[in-house]
Every structure is written in C-alpha cells, then in structure tokens.
Short mmCIF file of C-alpha atoms and ligand atoms in Angstrom, two decimals:
data_model
loop_
_atom_site.label_atom_id
_atom_site.label_comp_id
_atom_site.label_asym_id
_atom_site.label_seq_id
_atom_site.Cartn_x
_atom_site.Cartn_y
_atom_site.Cartn_z
CA UNK Y 1 126.67 88.11 104.71
CA UNK Y 2 124.86 87.65 101.38
CA UNK Y 3 126.79 88.32 98.21
CA UNK Y 4 125.90 88.54 94.53
CA UNK Y 5 126.40 84.82 94.01
CA UNK Y 6 123.94 84.09 96.83
CA UNK Y 7 121.30 86.32 95.24
CA UNK Y 8 121.79 84.61 91.89
CA UNK Y 9 121.43 81.23 93.57
CA UNK Y 10 118.36 82.46 95.41
CA UNK Y 11 116.91 83.41 92.04
CA UNK Y 12 117.48 79.86 90.86
CA UNK Y 13 115.97 78.44 94.05
CA UNK Y 14 113.13 80.96 93.87
CA UNK Y 15 112.03 79.77 90.46
CA UNK Y 16 112.18 76.16 91.59
CA UNK Y 17 109.90 76.95 94.53
CA UNK Y 18 107.12 77.62 92.03
CA UNK Y 19 107.28 73.96 91.16
CA UNK Y 20 105.91 71.70 93.93
CA UNK Y 21 108.80 70.11 95.82
CA UNK Y 22 109.40 66.48 95.09
CA UNK Y 23 108.29 64.26 97.95
CA UNK Y 24 111.69 62.64 97.97
CA UNK Y 25 113.81 64.99 100.01
CA UNK Y 26 116.83 62.79 99.38
CA UNK Y 27 116.79 63.95 95.75
CA UNK Y 28 116.34 67.57 96.84
CA UNK Y 29 119.25 67.35 99.24
CA UNK Y 30 121.45 65.54 96.73
CA UNK Y 31 120.71 68.25 94.16
CA UNK Y 32 121.54 70.98 96.69
CA UNK Y 33 124.80 69.18 97.55
CA UNK Y 34 125.70 68.89 93.88
CA UNK Y 35 125.28 72.67 93.68
CA UNK Y 36 127.91 73.27 96.37
CA UNK Y 37 130.23 70.36 95.55
CA UNK Y 38 132.97 72.68 94.28
CA UNK Y 39 133.27 74.43 97.64
CA UNK Y 40 135.06 73.38 100.82
CA UNK Y 41 132.82 71.93 103.59
CA UNK Y 42 133.80 74.76 105.97
CA UNK Y 43 132.52 77.28 103.44
CA UNK Y 44 129.31 75.34 102.78
CA UNK Y 45 128.78 75.17 106.56
CA UNK Y 46 128.02 78.92 106.41
CA UNK Y 47 125.74 78.76 103.39
CA UNK Y 48 122.20 79.29 104.74
CA UNK Y 49 120.62 78.64 101.33
CA UNK Y 50 122.08 75.17 101.32
CA UNK Y 51 121.05 74.43 104.92
CA UNK Y 52 117.53 75.72 104.29
CA UNK Y 53 117.14 72.78 101.92
CA UNK Y 54 118.15 70.40 104.75
CA UNK Y 55 115.92 72.15 107.31
CA UNK Y 56 112.90 71.68 105.05
CA UNK Y 57 113.44 67.93 104.97
CA UNK Y 58 112.20 67.62 108.57
CA UNK Y 59 108.74 67.88 110.10
CA UNK Y 60 109.59 69.61 113.38
CA UNK Y 61 107.82 71.59 116.03
CA UNK Y 62 109.57 74.87 115.35
CA UNK Y 63 107.98 76.47 118.42
CA UNK Y 64 110.57 74.48 120.36
CA UNK Y 65 114.32 74.64 119.86
CA UNK Y 66 115.92 71.25 120.19
CA UNK Y 67 119.45 71.51 121.54
CA UNK Y 68 119.27 68.00 122.97
CA UNK Y 69 119.80 66.03 119.79
CA UNK Y 70 122.41 64.03 121.68
CA UNK Y 71 119.58 62.10 123.27
CA UNK Y 72 117.64 61.02 120.18
CA UNK Y 73 117.41 62.80 116.84
CA UNK Y 74 114.24 63.21 114.80
CA UNK Y 75 114.32 61.46 111.42
CA UNK Y 76 113.86 63.43 108.21
CA UNK Y 77 110.38 63.17 106.71
CA UNK Y 78 111.53 60.71 104.05
CA UNK Y 79 112.76 58.28 106.72
CA UNK Y 80 109.64 58.55 108.84
CA UNK Y 81 107.45 58.02 105.77
CA UNK Y 82 109.45 54.91 104.95
CA UNK Y 83 108.80 53.50 108.43
CA UNK Y 84 105.07 54.03 107.99
CA UNK Y 85 105.15 52.51 104.49
CA UNK Y 86 107.06 49.40 105.55
CA UNK Y 87 104.87 49.05 108.65
CA UNK Y 88 101.73 49.20 106.51
CA UNK Y 89 103.21 46.67 104.13
CA UNK Y 90 104.18 44.27 106.93
CA UNK Y 91 100.73 44.48 108.43
CA UNK Y 92 99.04 43.27 105.22
CA UNK Y 93 100.23 39.75 105.94
CA UNK Y 94 103.01 39.77 108.53
CA UNK Y 95 104.25 36.24 108.01
CA UNK Y 96 104.79 37.03 104.34
CA UNK Y 97 105.78 40.68 104.30
CA UNK Y 98 107.68 41.14 107.58
CA UNK Y 99 109.85 38.22 106.49
CA UNK Y 100 110.35 39.63 103.02
CA UNK Y 101 111.29 43.07 104.36
CA UNK Y 102 113.67 41.30 106.73
CA UNK Y 103 115.39 39.54 103.82
CA UNK Y 104 115.68 42.87 102.00
CA UNK Y 105 117.45 44.35 105.03
CA UNK Y 106 120.60 42.60 103.78
CA UNK Y 107 120.86 45.65 101.48
CA UNK Y 108 121.02 47.89 104.56
CA UNK Y 109 123.88 45.84 106.04
CA UNK Y 110 125.80 45.89 102.77
CA UNK Y 111 125.43 49.65 102.30
CA UNK Y 112 126.18 50.45 105.95
CA UNK Y 113 129.36 48.36 105.81
CA UNK Y 114 130.44 50.13 102.61
CA UNK Y 115 129.73 53.61 104.01
CA UNK Y 116 131.28 53.14 107.44
CA UNK Y 117 134.25 51.06 106.36
CA UNK Y 118 134.07 47.46 107.52
CA UNK Y 119 133.34 44.06 106.07
CA UNK Y 120 129.65 43.17 106.00
CA UNK Y 121 130.54 39.92 107.79
CA UNK Y 122 131.62 42.05 110.79
CA UNK Y 123 128.47 44.18 111.07
CA UNK Y 124 125.25 43.36 112.95
CA UNK Y 125 122.10 45.48 113.18
CA UNK Y 126 120.87 45.85 116.76
CA UNK Y 127 118.24 47.94 118.55
CA UNK Y 128 120.58 50.54 120.04
CA UNK Y 129 124.05 51.19 121.43
CA UNK Y 130 123.10 49.72 124.80
CA UNK Y 131 122.37 46.37 123.16
CA UNK Y 132 125.49 46.52 120.99
CA UNK Y 133 127.81 47.30 123.88
CA UNK Y 134 126.22 44.75 126.21
CA UNK Y 135 126.55 42.00 123.62
CA UNK Y 136 130.29 42.67 123.79
CA UNK Y 137 130.47 43.27 127.55
CA UNK Y 138 128.44 40.24 128.55
CA UNK Y 139 129.47 38.10 125.59
CA UNK Y 140 133.13 37.45 126.37
CA UNK Y 141 134.30 34.81 128.82
CA UNK Y 142 135.91 36.27 131.94
CA UNK Y 143 137.09 34.61 135.09
CA UNK Y 144 137.38 35.95 138.66
CA UNK Y 145 140.24 38.43 138.90
CA UNK Y 146 140.17 39.45 135.22
CA UNK Y 147 140.23 43.24 134.88
CA UNK Y 148 138.43 45.84 132.79
CA UNK Y 149 139.79 49.36 132.51
CA UNK Y 150 137.19 52.00 131.70
CA UNK Y 151 136.46 55.60 132.74
CA UNK Y 152 134.21 57.40 135.20
CA UNK Y 153 132.71 59.26 132.23
CA UNK Y 154 131.56 56.25 130.25
CA UNK Y 155 127.84 55.83 129.70
CA UNK Y 156 125.94 54.87 132.89
CA UNK Y 157 124.30 51.77 131.43
CA UNK Y 158 127.63 50.42 130.27
CA UNK Y 159 129.17 51.10 133.70
CA UNK Y 160 126.21 49.31 135.28
CA UNK Y 161 126.81 46.34 132.97
CA UNK Y 162 130.40 46.01 134.21
CA UNK Y 163 129.14 46.47 137.75
CA UNK Y 164 126.80 43.53 137.28
CA UNK Y 165 129.63 41.41 135.88
CA UNK Y 166 131.65 42.26 138.97
CA UNK Y 167 128.85 40.84 141.10
CA UNK Y 168 128.25 37.88 138.80
CA UNK Y 169 131.79 36.84 137.84
CA UNK Y 170 133.98 38.54 140.45
CA UNK Y 171 135.91 40.48 137.83
CA UNK Y 172 137.64 43.74 138.74
CA UNK Y 173 136.74 47.06 137.12
CA UNK Y 174 139.08 50.05 137.24
CA UNK Y 175 137.51 53.37 136.35
CA UNK Y 176 139.95 56.10 135.49
CA UNK Y 177 139.14 59.78 135.87
CA UNK Y 178 140.24 62.57 133.54
CA UNK Y 179 139.86 66.37 133.43
CA UNK Y 180 137.80 68.03 130.68
CA UNK Y 181 138.75 69.03 128.15
CA UNK Y 182 141.95 67.06 127.95
CA UNK Y 183 144.42 65.88 125.34
CA UNK Y 184 144.66 62.63 123.42
CA UNK Y 185 148.11 62.05 124.98
CA UNK Y 186 146.74 62.47 128.48
CA UNK Y 187 143.97 59.92 127.88
CA UNK Y 188 146.44 57.47 126.34
CA UNK Y 189 148.80 57.76 129.28
CA UNK Y 190 146.03 57.33 131.85
CA UNK Y 191 144.96 54.07 130.21
CA UNK Y 192 148.55 52.89 129.79
CA UNK Y 193 149.22 53.43 133.51
CA UNK Y 194 146.04 51.63 134.56
CA UNK Y 195 146.77 48.43 132.62
CA UNK Y 196 147.95 45.45 134.71
CA UNK Y 197 148.82 41.85 133.77
CA UNK Y 198 145.20 40.96 134.63
CA UNK Y 199 143.65 43.51 132.24
CA UNK Y 200 141.51 41.82 129.59
CA UNK Y 201 139.45 44.75 128.25
CA UNK Y 202 139.80 48.49 127.63
CA UNK Y 203 136.35 50.09 127.38
CA UNK Y 204 135.88 53.76 126.47
CA UNK Y 205 133.80 56.15 124.37
CA UNK Y 206 134.87 57.41 120.95
CA UNK Y 207 133.41 60.72 122.16
CA UNK Y 208 131.68 60.98 125.52
CA UNK Y 209 128.00 61.80 125.90
CA UNK Y 210 128.92 64.59 128.33
CA UNK Y 211 131.46 67.06 126.93
CA UNK Y 212 132.05 65.26 123.64
CA UNK Y 213 135.65 64.51 124.70
CA UNK Y 214 137.35 62.68 121.83
CA UNK Y 215 139.46 59.56 122.58
CA UNK Y 216 142.54 58.30 120.70
CA UNK Y 217 140.79 55.11 119.61
CA UNK Y 218 143.37 53.75 117.19
CA UNK Y 219 146.32 54.37 119.54
CA UNK Y 220 144.53 52.73 122.45
CA UNK Y 221 143.46 49.79 120.25
CA UNK Y 222 147.09 49.26 119.17
CA UNK Y 223 148.31 49.50 122.75
CA UNK Y 224 145.70 46.97 123.85
CA UNK Y 225 146.41 44.54 121.02
CA UNK Y 226 150.13 44.63 121.73
CA UNK Y 227 149.30 43.35 125.24
CA UNK Y 228 146.63 40.81 124.24
CA UNK Y 229 143.81 43.06 125.53
CA UNK Y 230 140.43 43.60 123.81
CA UNK Y 231 139.06 47.09 123.07
CA UNK Y 232 135.34 47.85 123.32
CA UNK Y 233 134.48 51.29 121.97
CA UNK Y 234 131.21 53.07 122.67
CA UNK Y 235 130.58 54.96 119.45
CA UNK Y 236 126.98 55.92 120.28
CA UNK Y 237 127.73 59.56 119.46
CA UNK Y 238 130.45 59.24 116.87
CA UNK Y 239 129.27 57.31 113.80
CA UNK Y 240 127.63 59.53 111.16
CA UNK Y 241 128.63 62.58 113.22
CA UNK Y 242 132.17 63.16 111.97
CA UNK Y 243 134.27 61.36 109.35
CA UNK Y 244 136.15 58.10 110.05
CA UNK Y 245 136.09 54.48 108.91
CA UNK Y 246 135.51 51.66 111.37
CA UNK Y 247 138.40 49.55 110.10
CA UNK Y 248 140.83 52.44 110.68
CA UNK Y 249 140.01 52.49 114.39
CA UNK Y 250 141.48 48.96 114.74
CA UNK Y 251 139.28 48.22 117.78
CA UNK Y 252 137.66 44.85 118.57
CA UNK Y 253 134.06 45.92 119.22
CA UNK Y 254 132.22 49.14 118.35
CA UNK Y 255 128.61 49.96 119.31
CA UNK Y 256 126.37 52.71 117.91
CA UNK Y 257 122.84 54.09 118.23
CA UNK Y 258 121.66 54.82 114.71
CA UNK Y 259 118.77 56.96 116.05
CA UNK Y 260 121.35 59.51 117.07
CA UNK Y 261 123.50 61.08 114.36
CA UNK Y 262 122.45 58.88 111.42
CA UNK Y 263 118.87 60.14 112.02
CA UNK Y 264 117.48 56.61 111.65
CA UNK Y 265 114.16 55.60 113.28
CA UNK Y 266 114.27 55.05 117.05
CA UNK Y 267 115.19 51.46 117.80
CA UNK Y 268 118.19 51.00 115.51
CA UNK Y 269 121.77 50.25 116.45
CA UNK Y 270 124.92 48.83 114.94
CA UNK Y 271 127.51 46.45 116.32
CA UNK Y 272 130.91 45.97 114.72
CA UNK Y 273 132.83 42.88 115.82
CA UNK Y 274 136.30 42.28 114.46
CA UNK Y 275 136.21 38.98 112.55
CA UNK Y 276 138.56 37.07 114.85
CA UNK Y 277 136.33 37.86 117.87
CA UNK Y 278 132.99 36.65 116.52
CA UNK Y 279 133.42 32.98 117.47
CA UNK Y 280 134.55 33.78 121.02
CA UNK Y 281 131.68 36.18 121.78
CA UNK Y 282 128.40 34.72 123.08
CA UNK Y 283 125.29 36.29 121.50
CA UNK Y 284 122.45 37.89 123.47
CA UNK Y 285 120.10 35.03 122.55
CA UNK Y 286 121.25 31.45 122.02
CA UNK Y 287 122.03 30.10 118.55
CA UNK Y 288 123.04 26.62 117.28
CA UNK Y 289 126.78 25.91 117.33
CA UNK Y 290 126.98 26.01 113.53
CA UNK Y 291 126.29 29.78 113.74
CA UNK Y 292 129.15 30.39 116.19
CA UNK Y 293 131.29 32.17 113.61
CA UNK Y 294 128.48 34.06 111.93
CA UNK Y 295 127.87 37.76 112.74
CA UNK Y 296 124.12 37.23 112.29
CA UNK Y 297 124.06 35.44 115.65
CA UNK Y 298 124.14 38.88 117.31
CA UNK Y 299 120.89 39.82 115.56
CA UNK Y 300 118.83 36.95 116.99
CA UNK Y 301 116.16 38.67 119.07
CA UNK Y 302 112.98 36.86 118.05
CA UNK Y 303 110.17 38.48 116.10
CA UNK Y 304 110.65 42.21 115.67
CA UNK Y 305 109.52 44.98 113.27
CA UNK Y 306 111.75 44.73 110.20
CA UNK Y 307 110.20 48.01 109.00
CA UNK Y 308 112.40 49.91 111.45
CA UNK Y 309 115.55 48.33 110.09
CA UNK Y 310 114.50 48.71 106.47
CA UNK Y 311 114.07 52.47 106.94
CA UNK Y 312 117.76 52.74 107.88
CA UNK Y 313 118.28 52.57 104.09
CA UNK Y 314 116.56 55.96 103.73
CA UNK Y 315 118.46 57.41 106.68
CA UNK Y 316 121.73 56.31 105.12
CA UNK Y 317 120.77 57.75 101.74
CA UNK Y 318 119.83 61.07 103.39
CA UNK Y 319 123.14 61.08 105.26
CA UNK Y 320 125.05 60.39 102.05
CA UNK Y 321 123.11 63.08 100.20
CA UNK Y 322 124.46 65.68 102.65
CA UNK Y 323 127.90 64.05 102.91
CA UNK Y 324 129.72 63.44 106.18
CA UNK Y 325 132.28 66.21 105.61
CA UNK Y 326 129.57 68.85 105.11
CA UNK Y 327 127.52 67.50 108.01
CA UNK Y 328 130.47 67.53 110.44
CA UNK Y 329 131.49 71.02 109.29
CA UNK Y 330 127.96 72.39 109.84
CA UNK Y 331 127.66 70.83 113.31
CA UNK Y 332 131.01 72.34 114.21
CA UNK Y 333 130.00 75.70 112.77
CA UNK Y 334 126.82 75.76 114.88
CA UNK Y 335 128.77 74.80 118.02
CA UNK Y 336 131.44 77.44 117.43
CA UNK Y 337 128.77 80.02 116.73
CA UNK Y 338 127.24 79.79 120.22
CA UNK Y 339 130.49 78.96 122.00
CA UNK Y 340 132.48 81.84 120.47
CA UNK Y 341 129.66 84.27 121.23
CA UNK Y 342 129.82 83.59 124.96
CA UNK Y 343 133.22 82.13 125.82
CA UNK Y 344 134.92 85.40 126.72
CA UNK Y 345 132.45 86.20 129.48
CA UNK Y 346 134.35 85.63 132.75
CA UNK Y 347 131.57 83.51 134.26
CA UNK Y 348 131.20 81.22 131.25
CA UNK Y 349 133.17 77.99 131.28
CA UNK Y 350 133.39 75.95 128.07
CA UNK Y 351 134.14 72.34 129.02
CA UNK Y 352 134.87 71.07 125.51
CA UNK Y 353 137.94 71.45 123.32
CA UNK Y 354 136.99 73.87 120.53
CA UNK Y 355 140.06 73.13 118.38
CA UNK Y 356 139.55 71.76 114.87
CA UNK Y 357 139.20 67.98 114.74
CA UNK Y 358 138.13 67.74 118.40
CA UNK Y 359 134.51 68.90 118.62
CA UNK Y 360 131.53 68.89 116.26
CA UNK Y 361 127.94 68.81 117.52
CA UNK Y 362 128.41 67.84 121.20
CA UNK Y 363 129.78 70.46 123.61
CA UNK Y 364 129.26 71.51 127.17
CA UNK Y 365 129.13 74.85 128.95
CA UNK Y 366 128.62 76.00 132.53
CA UNK Y 367 127.99 79.40 134.13
CA UNK Y 368 129.81 79.99 137.39
CA UNK Y 369 127.44 80.04 140.36
CA UNK Y 370 124.41 78.87 138.33
CA UNK Y 371 122.85 75.44 138.88
CA UNK Y 372 122.63 73.82 135.42
CA UNK Y 373 119.29 72.17 136.28
CA UNK Y 374 117.76 75.57 137.04
CA UNK Y 375 119.42 76.97 133.91
CA UNK Y 376 117.95 74.20 131.75
CA UNK Y 377 114.53 74.90 133.25
CA UNK Y 378 114.95 78.61 132.58
CA UNK Y 379 115.81 77.90 128.94
CA UNK Y 380 112.54 76.01 128.60
CA UNK Y 381 110.40 78.44 130.58
CA UNK Y 382 111.64 81.60 128.92
CA UNK Y 383 112.75 80.49 125.44
CA UNK Y 384 111.22 77.03 124.84
CA UNK Y 385 114.73 75.68 124.34
CA UNK Y 386 115.23 71.98 125.13
CA UNK Y 387 118.76 71.58 126.48
CA UNK Y 388 120.20 69.13 128.91
CA UNK Y 389 121.59 69.74 132.40
CA UNK Y 390 124.52 67.49 133.27
CA UNK Y 391 125.75 66.86 136.81
CA UNK Y 392 127.98 64.07 138.10
CA UNK Y 393 126.56 61.23 140.18
CA UNK Y 394 127.85 58.58 142.55
CA UNK Y 395 128.91 55.00 141.67
CA UNK Y 396 127.71 52.97 139.82
CA UNK Y 397 126.72 56.10 137.85
CA UNK Y 398 129.16 58.42 136.07
CA UNK Y 399 131.35 60.31 138.54
CA UNK Y 400 132.85 63.69 137.65
CA UNK Y 401 133.26 67.06 139.31
CA UNK Y 402 132.01 69.48 136.66
CA UNK Y 403 128.51 70.45 135.60
CA UNK Y 404 126.81 72.41 132.86
CA UNK Y 405 124.51 72.26 129.85
CA UNK Y 406 125.23 69.67 127.15
CA UNK Y 407 124.42 71.47 123.90
CA UNK Y 408 123.72 69.36 120.82
CA UNK Y 409 122.34 71.08 117.70
CA UNK Y 410 121.58 69.21 114.47
CA UNK Y 411 121.69 69.67 110.70
CA UNK Y 412 118.23 71.28 110.80
CA UNK Y 413 119.13 73.80 113.54
CA UNK Y 414 118.88 77.43 112.43
CA UNK Y 415 121.26 80.28 113.25
CA UNK Y 416 118.42 82.10 115.00
CA UNK Y 417 118.07 79.15 117.35
CA UNK Y 418 121.74 79.00 118.39
CA UNK Y 419 121.93 82.80 118.56
CA UNK Y 420 118.93 82.93 120.89
CA UNK Y 421 120.59 80.32 123.10
CA UNK Y 422 123.85 82.30 123.18
CA UNK Y 423 122.03 85.56 124.05
CA UNK Y 424 120.07 83.78 126.78
CA UNK Y 425 123.31 82.41 128.26
CA UNK Y 426 124.94 85.85 128.22
CA UNK Y 427 121.91 87.33 129.90
CA UNK Y 428 122.14 84.78 132.75
CA UNK Y 429 125.91 85.22 133.02
CA UNK Y 430 125.42 88.99 133.44
CA UNK Y 431 122.21 89.12 135.48
CA UNK Y 432 121.79 85.70 137.07
CA UNK Y 433 118.64 83.60 136.84
CA UNK Y 434 115.30 85.36 137.28
CA UNK Y 435 112.91 83.90 139.88
CA UNK Y 436 111.17 80.77 138.50
CA UNK Y 437 107.73 81.67 137.07
CA UNK Y 438 104.93 80.61 139.40
CA UNK Y 439 102.57 77.89 138.19
CA UNK Y 440 104.13 77.53 134.75
CA UNK Y 441 106.73 75.20 133.60
CA UNK Y 442 108.35 73.35 130.83
CA UNK Y 443 109.37 69.79 131.05
CA UNK Y 444 110.66 69.51 134.61
CA UNK Y 445 114.18 69.77 135.96
CA UNK Y 446 116.88 67.69 134.42
CA UNK Y 447 114.35 66.75 131.75
CA UNK Y 448 115.27 63.88 129.47
CA UNK Y 449 118.36 61.71 129.62
CA UNK Y 450 121.71 62.65 128.26
C1 PLP P 501 127.92 57.30 125.01
C2 PLP P 501 126.61 56.57 124.98
N1 PLP P 501 126.60 55.23 125.00
C3 PLP P 501 125.47 54.52 124.97
C4 PLP P 501 124.25 55.16 124.91
C5 PLP P 501 123.01 54.33 124.90
O1 PLP P 501 122.26 54.58 123.76
P1 PLP P 501 120.83 53.90 123.60
O2 PLP P 501 119.99 54.41 124.73
O3 PLP P 501 120.37 54.36 122.27
O4 PLP P 501 121.05 52.45 123.70
C6 PLP P 501 124.20 56.55 124.90
C7 PLP P 501 122.90 57.26 124.86
O5 PLP P 501 122.79 58.44 124.99
C8 PLP P 501 125.41 57.27 124.93
O6 PLP P 501 125.40 58.61 124.92
#
C-alpha cells in the first residue's frame, strides 16, 4: 500500500528521472540504499520504489520470468560491462594486459575476504563450487577404510566425486537421509550417530540446492573438530544470499559459486581453506614444494581469462551497495509472498521451513497428484515462467522421496512475477493441469539443472 511518504519519495525520484541515469548502477543503488538506511531491512523488503532501482540495474528478458536463479544468476549491467571492458583490454596485448589484470585481482581477494569474514591467506578464487569442493574432496590424503559421512541430498557432482574416490582409494562413504523440512537438532543428531572411529570427513551443504534446507554448520564443525574430523561445507547457495561470516562457521573447507547469489560473471568460484589445512591439501594442478603452504596453489589452472575474475570486484560492490541484510530480507519477502498465497490449499505441499532465519530465496513446493516435470512445462507453456522440476534419482545421484518445483527468485524479481506464479499454482491445485498444447513448447521437460 502506498502512503504519503512513498508519494513524496516518488516525487523526488520522478524529478531525478528527468536527468539521464548514471551508467554506474552501483552509485544509483548505493544512493537508493542510503535513502532507506534508517529503516529495518524487513520494511525495506516491501518498498517497491527501492527495489525498482535494483530491477533497473539488470538487462533482462522481461518476457520471461526467471524463478530458476538457483541455477545461475544474471549479472547486473555494470558487472557485465566490466567483463566486456576487461576482455577488450586483455585482447589488446594479452601477454601484457591479461597478466596485469591478473595482478590487480589481488584487490578482489582482499575485498572478498574482508566482506565474507576470513583471512585473505585462506581464500582462493576458483571457477565454480564444483572446482572448490573437488579441490577439498580429492586433495586430502585418505587410505582404504577411511570414512566420509555426507547426505543423500548433497549436490550430485560432489556425491559422484566421493563415489570416484571409493573406486580409486577404497574409502567408505555413508550417506545419511533426512526428511524435509527438518530441524537443526535433527540434522546434528543424524550426523552424530553416523560418525565412527574411521570417519575422517563430514561433508554437507550450508543450504541444499533442493529445498534450501539449512544445516547447523558451526555445531557440526565443532563436533567434527572435537573428534579429529574435517568438515567440508558446500556453500554454493549460501554466500551472498543471507548474512554470515566464514570464520564464524568454524569449518575446514567451504566452496561457493560466485555466479549464483553474488551475481558475478559465470565461471567464478571461491574456496576457503582453514589455514592449518592448506599444507596438507593437494592442489588441482601441481605446484613446487615451496608453495605447499600458500593458498594460491589452489588457483593454479594455467592460462585463463583474468577479466572474469576482475569483474567480481563490480559484483561485490553491487552486492555491498544493496547490503546483505536488505538482500536476504527481500529474497525472503518474495518467497513468503508466493508461499503464503498458496500454502493453505489442501493439495499444496511446501517442502521448506518458512520460519524466520531458515529460508530466503530457495524454497520448494509440490502439488499433490501433479508431476512436477509436467507442472514446470506448463509454467513455461502458459506463463513463460522458468522454474525447475526436482525429482529424486538413484545412486550415485541424489536420493530422496519428495518432488516439486524449486522456486528461486532474485533481487530483480517483481511482485507481479511471483503473484502470477502463485495464481498459476492455485489454478493447477484447483483444476489440475490442462492438456499439453500441441506442437508448441517451452524449453523441454525438466529443463535446466538445479
Ligand atoms: C549445492 C550445490 N553445490 C555445488 C554446485 C555446483 O555449482 P557449479 O556448477 O557452479 O560448480 C551447485 C550448483 O547448482 C549446487 O547447487
């Protein structure tokens, strides 16, 4: 509901729209954030004037509604322009400029460490979460009989990595199952029960890619450390999504895809390795022994485009201009908006915990008796909504007995978009799916990965 203050602010915004917008949307967003700094994030989450400023920072195809940001997020215009600029620069004389941009990337490491709460000597820039996690998974020495405890709902590629180590090194992998949504205590107890004297690693997600189930990272890390066990945490979906500091998690390894919630260019990841573990972790590509204790050993991948890494600086600045508290509150507001609109329908099953501090921009929903793959296709065919169908698989894939749509809005998502999704869900819950349109189609069933 608009009030007098909103109209006065719109007047102020209206006059500024007569002046051409600055190219630098970071400044625009920072100015908008300064204008709401005296209000609580939960209140700002409902301020459409503020979020309009964020929405305008992106060059999107607004004929499509993207509710699959959990896969890969688009970058704001300012980030994408930076990639092009650095790419152009590098191409002038690659041996000179790619190297120079690469040296400047030390600024990105320093700022990322400061923002996300770790020492810069514990942070490596990688290409994605898969690379980060596999450096940890394949990098530690393990002997036959050593055990890893993980879950059936960890990311498929990470499960496959452990599967390969089982074949290669004869280690044992225990995958625990858990209901969704569940409590932090339940997850803690399941891990505690699964630990044996042979357990060397606990591996789990900070939040899962499926229902967004949150894990008690710090408690599990403390439990593991007290028994001489390492913790590897898959934070692909957590960093830059909701507020926390890496050092507070107390885990040993933490991997992230920066092209998810940080909105960095595709091909950026982060690996945190607790200082005492660096020397005992083998890098992906070989380095001289003198580098054994140096975090930069995990970045050795041969020649690569430094432009992509450099543009993380813009993504970080954009992220900081919004502020993590406001971003998390808006993602949660958007999720609650669609979830609350449909959750009381008897056929609708919300598979994520909607309590405060549990869920932000990743949540899952099913409709009783409706195949989520057909539902996802219907959303595309009828509404041009991109949203992911999730169904459990068989080993070595993720194994679970629920299914639904994984719904992941973003900071640029409009209320009209989530409202249309909610109405479409209610329509299917009441009337079932209409027959598939003949000869037309969207992107194919089960389109896109999770
Ligand atoms: C929980 C989780 N871990 C790891 C990954 C792998 O990320 P990437 O493909 O960017 O390496 C994903 C991707 O969706 C994920 O959701």
